[in-house]
Coordinates of C-alpha atoms in Angstrom, one line a residue:
X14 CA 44.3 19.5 79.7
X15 CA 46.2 18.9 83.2
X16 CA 49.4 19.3 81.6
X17 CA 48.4 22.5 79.2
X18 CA 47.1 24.4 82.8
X19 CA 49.7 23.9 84.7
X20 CA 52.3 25.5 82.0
X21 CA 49.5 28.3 81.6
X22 CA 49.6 28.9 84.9
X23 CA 53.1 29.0 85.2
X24 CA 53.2 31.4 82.7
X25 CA 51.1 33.4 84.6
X26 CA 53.0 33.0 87.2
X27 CA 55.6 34.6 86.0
X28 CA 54.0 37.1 83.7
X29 CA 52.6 38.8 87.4
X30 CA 56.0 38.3 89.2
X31 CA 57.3 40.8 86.3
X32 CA 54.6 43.3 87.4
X33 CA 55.5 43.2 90.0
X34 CA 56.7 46.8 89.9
X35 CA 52.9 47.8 89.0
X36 CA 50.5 49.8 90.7
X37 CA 50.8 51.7 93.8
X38 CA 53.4 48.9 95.1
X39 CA 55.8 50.1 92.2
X40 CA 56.0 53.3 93.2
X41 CA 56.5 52.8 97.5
X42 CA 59.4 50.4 95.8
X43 CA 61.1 53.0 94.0
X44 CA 60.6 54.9 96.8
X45 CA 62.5 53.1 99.2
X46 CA 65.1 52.5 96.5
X47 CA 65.7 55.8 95.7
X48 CA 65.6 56.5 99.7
X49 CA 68.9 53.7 99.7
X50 CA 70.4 55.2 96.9
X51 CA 70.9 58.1 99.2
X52 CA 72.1 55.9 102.5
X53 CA 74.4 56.5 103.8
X54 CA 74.5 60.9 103.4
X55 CA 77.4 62.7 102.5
X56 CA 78.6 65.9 101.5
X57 CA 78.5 65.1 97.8
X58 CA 74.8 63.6 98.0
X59 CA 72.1 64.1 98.8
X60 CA 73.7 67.2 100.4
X61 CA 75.2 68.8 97.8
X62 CA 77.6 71.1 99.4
X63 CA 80.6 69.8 97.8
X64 CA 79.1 70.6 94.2
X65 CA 78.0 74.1 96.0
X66 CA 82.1 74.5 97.0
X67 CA 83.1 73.6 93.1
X68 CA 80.4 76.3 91.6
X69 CA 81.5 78.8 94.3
X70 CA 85.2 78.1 93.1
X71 CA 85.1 78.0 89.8
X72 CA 82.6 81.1 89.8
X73 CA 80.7 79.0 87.1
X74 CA 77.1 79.2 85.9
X75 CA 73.7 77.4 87.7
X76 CA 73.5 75.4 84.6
X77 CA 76.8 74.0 85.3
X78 CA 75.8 73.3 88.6
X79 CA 72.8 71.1 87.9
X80 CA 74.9 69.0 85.4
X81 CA 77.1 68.9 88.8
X82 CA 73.8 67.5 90.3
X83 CA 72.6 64.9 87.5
X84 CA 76.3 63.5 88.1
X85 CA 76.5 62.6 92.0
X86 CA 72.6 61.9 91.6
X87 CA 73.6 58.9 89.6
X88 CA 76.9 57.9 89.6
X89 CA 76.7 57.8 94.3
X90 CA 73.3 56.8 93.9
X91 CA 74.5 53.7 91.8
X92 CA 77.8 53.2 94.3
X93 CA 75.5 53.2 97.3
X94 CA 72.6 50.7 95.9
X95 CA 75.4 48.2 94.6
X96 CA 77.2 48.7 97.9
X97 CA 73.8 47.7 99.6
X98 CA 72.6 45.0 97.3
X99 CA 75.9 42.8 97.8
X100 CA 75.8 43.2 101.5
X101 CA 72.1 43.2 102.0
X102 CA 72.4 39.3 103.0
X103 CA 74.8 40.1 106.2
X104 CA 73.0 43.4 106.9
X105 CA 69.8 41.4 107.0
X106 CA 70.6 38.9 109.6
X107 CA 72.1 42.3 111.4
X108 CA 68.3 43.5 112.1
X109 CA 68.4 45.7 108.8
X110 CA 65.0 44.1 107.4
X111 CA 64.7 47.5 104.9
X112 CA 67.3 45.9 102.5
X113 CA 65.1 42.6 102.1
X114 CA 63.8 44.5 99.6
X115 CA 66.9 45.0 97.8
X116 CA 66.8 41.2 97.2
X117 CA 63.6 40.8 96.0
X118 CA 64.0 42.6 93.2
X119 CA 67.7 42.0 92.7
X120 CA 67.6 41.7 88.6
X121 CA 65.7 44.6 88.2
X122 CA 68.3 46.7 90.2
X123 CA 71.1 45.4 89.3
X124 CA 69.9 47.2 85.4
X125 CA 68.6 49.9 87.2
X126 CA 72.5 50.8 88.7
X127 CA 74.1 50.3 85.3
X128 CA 71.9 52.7 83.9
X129 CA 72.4 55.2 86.1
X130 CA 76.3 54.8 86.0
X131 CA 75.3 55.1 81.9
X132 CA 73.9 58.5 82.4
X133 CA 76.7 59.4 84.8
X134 CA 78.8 58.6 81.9
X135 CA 76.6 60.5 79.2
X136 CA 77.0 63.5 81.9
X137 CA 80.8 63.5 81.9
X138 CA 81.3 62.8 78.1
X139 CA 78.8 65.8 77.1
X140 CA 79.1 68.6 79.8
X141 CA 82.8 67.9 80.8
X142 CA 85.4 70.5 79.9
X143 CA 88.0 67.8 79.5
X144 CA 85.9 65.3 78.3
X145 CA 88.9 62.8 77.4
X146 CA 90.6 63.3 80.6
X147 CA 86.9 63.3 82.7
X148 CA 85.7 60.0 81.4
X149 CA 89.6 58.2 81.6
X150 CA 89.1 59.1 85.2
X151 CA 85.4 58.3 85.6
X152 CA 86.1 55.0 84.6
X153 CA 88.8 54.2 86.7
X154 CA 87.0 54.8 89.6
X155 CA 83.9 53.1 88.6
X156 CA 85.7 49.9 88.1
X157 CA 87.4 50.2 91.2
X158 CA 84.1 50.8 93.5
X159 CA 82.6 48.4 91.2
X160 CA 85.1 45.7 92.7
X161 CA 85.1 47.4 96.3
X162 CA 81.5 46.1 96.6
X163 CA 81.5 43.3 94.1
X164 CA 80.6 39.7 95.1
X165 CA 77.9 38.9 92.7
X166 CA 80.5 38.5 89.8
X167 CA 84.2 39.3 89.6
X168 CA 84.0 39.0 94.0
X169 CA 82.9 35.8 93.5
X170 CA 86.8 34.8 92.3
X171 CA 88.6 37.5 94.6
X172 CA 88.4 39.1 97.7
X173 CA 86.4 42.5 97.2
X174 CA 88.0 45.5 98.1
X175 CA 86.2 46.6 101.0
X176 CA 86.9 43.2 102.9
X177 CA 90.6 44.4 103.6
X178 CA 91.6 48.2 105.1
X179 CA 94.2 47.9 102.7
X180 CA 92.1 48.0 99.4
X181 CA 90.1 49.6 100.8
X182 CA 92.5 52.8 101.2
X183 CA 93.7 52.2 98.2
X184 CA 90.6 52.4 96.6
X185 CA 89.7 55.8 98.4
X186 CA 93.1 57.0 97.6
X187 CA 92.2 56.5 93.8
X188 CA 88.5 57.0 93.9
X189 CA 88.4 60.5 95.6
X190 CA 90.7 62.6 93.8
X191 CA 89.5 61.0 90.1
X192 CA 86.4 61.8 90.9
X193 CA 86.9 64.7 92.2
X194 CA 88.6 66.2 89.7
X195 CA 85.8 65.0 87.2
X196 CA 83.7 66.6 89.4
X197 CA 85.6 70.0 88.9
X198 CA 85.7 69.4 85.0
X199 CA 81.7 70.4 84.8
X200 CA 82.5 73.4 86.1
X201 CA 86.0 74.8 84.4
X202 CA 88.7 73.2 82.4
X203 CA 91.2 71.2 84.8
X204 CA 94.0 73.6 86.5
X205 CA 95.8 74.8 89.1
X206 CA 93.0 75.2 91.2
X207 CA 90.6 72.2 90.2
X208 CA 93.8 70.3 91.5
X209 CA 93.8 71.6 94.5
X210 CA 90.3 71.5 95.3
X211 CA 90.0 67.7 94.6
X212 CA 93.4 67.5 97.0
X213 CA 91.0 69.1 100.0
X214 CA 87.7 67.3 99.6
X215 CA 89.6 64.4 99.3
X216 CA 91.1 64.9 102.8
X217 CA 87.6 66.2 104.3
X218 CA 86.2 63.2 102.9
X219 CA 89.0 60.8 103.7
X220 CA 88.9 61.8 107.4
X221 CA 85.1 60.9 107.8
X222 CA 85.3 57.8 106.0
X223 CA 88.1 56.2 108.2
X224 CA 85.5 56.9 110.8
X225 CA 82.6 54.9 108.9
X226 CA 83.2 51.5 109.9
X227 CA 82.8 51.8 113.5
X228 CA 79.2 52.1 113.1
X229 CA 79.6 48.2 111.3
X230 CA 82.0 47.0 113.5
X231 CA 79.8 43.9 114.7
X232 CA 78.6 43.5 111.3
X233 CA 82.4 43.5 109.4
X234 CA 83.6 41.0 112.4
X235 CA 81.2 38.2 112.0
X236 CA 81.7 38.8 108.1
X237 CA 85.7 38.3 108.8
X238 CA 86.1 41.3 107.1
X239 CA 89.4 43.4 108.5
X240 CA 88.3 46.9 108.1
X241 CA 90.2 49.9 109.4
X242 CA 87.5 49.7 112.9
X243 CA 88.0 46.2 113.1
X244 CA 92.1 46.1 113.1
X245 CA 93.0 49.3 114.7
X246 CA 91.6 51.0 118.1
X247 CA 88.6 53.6 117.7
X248 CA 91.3 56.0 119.5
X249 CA 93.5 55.6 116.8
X250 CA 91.2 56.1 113.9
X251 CA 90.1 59.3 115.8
X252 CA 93.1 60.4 115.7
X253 CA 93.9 59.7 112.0
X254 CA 90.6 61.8 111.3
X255 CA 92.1 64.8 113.3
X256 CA 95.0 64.5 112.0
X257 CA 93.4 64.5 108.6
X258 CA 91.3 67.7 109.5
X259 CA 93.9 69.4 110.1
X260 CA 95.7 69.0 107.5
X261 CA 92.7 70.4 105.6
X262 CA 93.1 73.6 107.1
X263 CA 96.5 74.0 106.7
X264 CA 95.9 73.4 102.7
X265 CA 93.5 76.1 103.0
X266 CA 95.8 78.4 104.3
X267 CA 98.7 78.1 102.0
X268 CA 95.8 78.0 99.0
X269 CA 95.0 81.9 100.5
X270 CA 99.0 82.3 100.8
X271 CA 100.0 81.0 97.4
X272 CA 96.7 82.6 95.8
X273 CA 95.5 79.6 94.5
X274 CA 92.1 80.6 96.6
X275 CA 90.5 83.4 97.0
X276 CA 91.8 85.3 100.4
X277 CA 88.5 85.1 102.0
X278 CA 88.4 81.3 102.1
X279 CA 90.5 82.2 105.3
X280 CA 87.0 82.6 106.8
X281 CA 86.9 78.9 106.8
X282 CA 89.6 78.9 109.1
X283 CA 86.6 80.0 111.3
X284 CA 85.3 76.6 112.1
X285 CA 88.8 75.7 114.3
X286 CA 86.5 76.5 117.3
X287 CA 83.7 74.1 116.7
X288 CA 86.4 71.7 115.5
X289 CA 88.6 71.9 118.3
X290 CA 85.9 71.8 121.0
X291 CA 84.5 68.5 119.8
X292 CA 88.3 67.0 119.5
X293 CA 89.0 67.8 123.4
X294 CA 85.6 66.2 124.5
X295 CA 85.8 62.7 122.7
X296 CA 89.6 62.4 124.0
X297 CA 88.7 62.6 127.2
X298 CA 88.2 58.8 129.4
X299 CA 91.2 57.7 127.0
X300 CA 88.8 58.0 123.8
X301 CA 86.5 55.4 124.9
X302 CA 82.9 56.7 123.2
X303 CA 79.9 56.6 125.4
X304 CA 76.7 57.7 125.3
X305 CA 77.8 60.7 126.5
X306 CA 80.5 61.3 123.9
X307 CA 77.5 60.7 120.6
X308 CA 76.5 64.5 120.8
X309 CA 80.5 65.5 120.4
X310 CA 80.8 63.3 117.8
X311 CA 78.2 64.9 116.0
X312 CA 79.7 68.6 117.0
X313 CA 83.2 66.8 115.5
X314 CA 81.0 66.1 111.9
X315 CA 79.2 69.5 111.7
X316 CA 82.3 70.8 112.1
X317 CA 83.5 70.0 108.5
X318 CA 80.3 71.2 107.2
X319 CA 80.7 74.5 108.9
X320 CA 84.0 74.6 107.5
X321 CA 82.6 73.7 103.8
X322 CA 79.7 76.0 104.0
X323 CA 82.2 78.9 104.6
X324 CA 84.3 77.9 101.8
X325 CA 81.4 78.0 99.8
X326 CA 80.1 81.9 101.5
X327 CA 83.5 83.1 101.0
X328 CA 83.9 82.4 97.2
X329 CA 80.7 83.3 96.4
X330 CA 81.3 86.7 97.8
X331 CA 84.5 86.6 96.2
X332 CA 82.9 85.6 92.5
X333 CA 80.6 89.0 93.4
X334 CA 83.6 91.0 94.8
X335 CA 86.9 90.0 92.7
X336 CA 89.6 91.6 93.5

């Protein structure tokens, strides 16, 4: 009888370890998981403003729109909790106790994020205008931010992406416009103008992200990662990301010019104030960023959303008002 209760309780065990996900503990986990699935926030989700900027674009339908939705819902929400759950070890001894949790149910999440990359998928292949062309791309940059996280399985063998600022820009470099663009293709069939709008979010996104890893620094130097924050000077990745942003206005200038966008998106133009202002204040004291300097940082970010969300007001009134 010793033998027979110790394997039945074993079995037991292991039968509540699976339930784990039962009762009102289930639902604070999926929760908090759901909460991470949205960490860090971007333009794309949970705010969806570059979905809102495709719809306003494209003049497309609302039903189009929450396809858009479905898409970023699953396919960042999978990026971000795969992102997390192979760095939650170094983030943990970082003071980040909230992805502890990530760990403790690592098996379950790990088939939770392929399932949601699967209906990311299903979304493309169905709702896509280019289907073919839409899913080619999805799939390219799902294996590539696949490996930019990865050290549970093919990491294990190489040096994941995000370790090294120059994967890593090549993997933004990819990533961005493919997605992009499949983002576009549940609006309108791929053209002249889907192009170029995956060309200017790519920008507007590029010139936050190079920005991202100052936040880790600490984090990415005991790791040995060489990130862009960790090789170059803060001053100099601030001045990348100006650079960037400017660029972004000058594409939506010669969009107006060459009527590729609708003439009002010169209201965009708009946010030069806000974005100018912000650029002056964290320059000065050499770039060094003080306390001080946090709230024009800020003022620096909310300047590419005022510049989005004008985008977005301008073609909207231009879908109501074509000329």
């Amino acid at each position: 009888m010793g033998p027979w209760r110790r394997r039945t309780g074993e079995k037991l065990r292991k039968y509540l370890k699976r339930l784990r996900f039962s009762g009102h503990s289930s639902f604070l986990t999926i929760f908090k998981i759901i909460k991470l699935s949205a960490t860090p926030p971007s333009i794309v989700f949970p705010y969806p403003l570059v979905p809102l900027l495709a719809l306003s674009l494209s003049c497309s339908k609302i039903a189009n729109f929450m396809v858009s939705l479905v898409f970023v819902s699953t396919y960042c929400g999978a990026t971000n909790l795969w992102n997390h759950l192979n760095d939650a070890e170094i983030d943990i001894k970082f003071g980040r106790e909230e992805f502890k949790l990530l760990l403790d149910v690592k098996s379950y999440l790990v088939a939770f994020i392929v399932i949601l990359y699967i209906l990311a998928l299903i979304s493309v292949f169905y709702f896509s205008f280019n289907p073919q062309t839409a899913c080619i791309l999805f799939g390219i940059s799902l294996i590539l931010t696949w490996m930019y996280s990865d050290r549970i399985l093919i990491g294990k063998s190489f040096r994941r992406f995000k370790e090294h600022y120059v994967t890593e820009i090549l993997t933004y470099l990819v990533v961005l416009p493919s997605s992009s663009i499949v983002l576009w293709s549940l609006f309108s069939e791929i053209n002249m103008r889907g192009i170029a709008f995956a060309l200017l979010v790519t920008f507007v996104y590029f010139s936050l992200i190079v920005l991202k890893d100052i936040k880790d620094l600490s984090a990415d130097e005991y790791a040995g990662y060489k990130t862009l924050a960790v090789v170059f000077p803060v001053r100099s990745l601030f001045k990348l990301s100006i650079f960037l942003g400017l660029v972004c206005y000058v594409f939506v200038l010669v969009y107006c010019l060459e009527h590729v966008f609708p003439p009002l998106n010169l209201l965009g133009l708009l946010s030069l104030s806000l974005f100018f202002h912000s650029t002056f204040k964290i320059r000065e004291g050499d770039w060094r960023i003080t306390i001080g300097k946090i709230k024009y940082i800020k003022e620096y970010v909310s300047s590419y959303l005022l510049f989005i969300v004008l985008l977005i007001l301008a073609n909207f009134c231009s879908c109501l008002n074509p000329i």
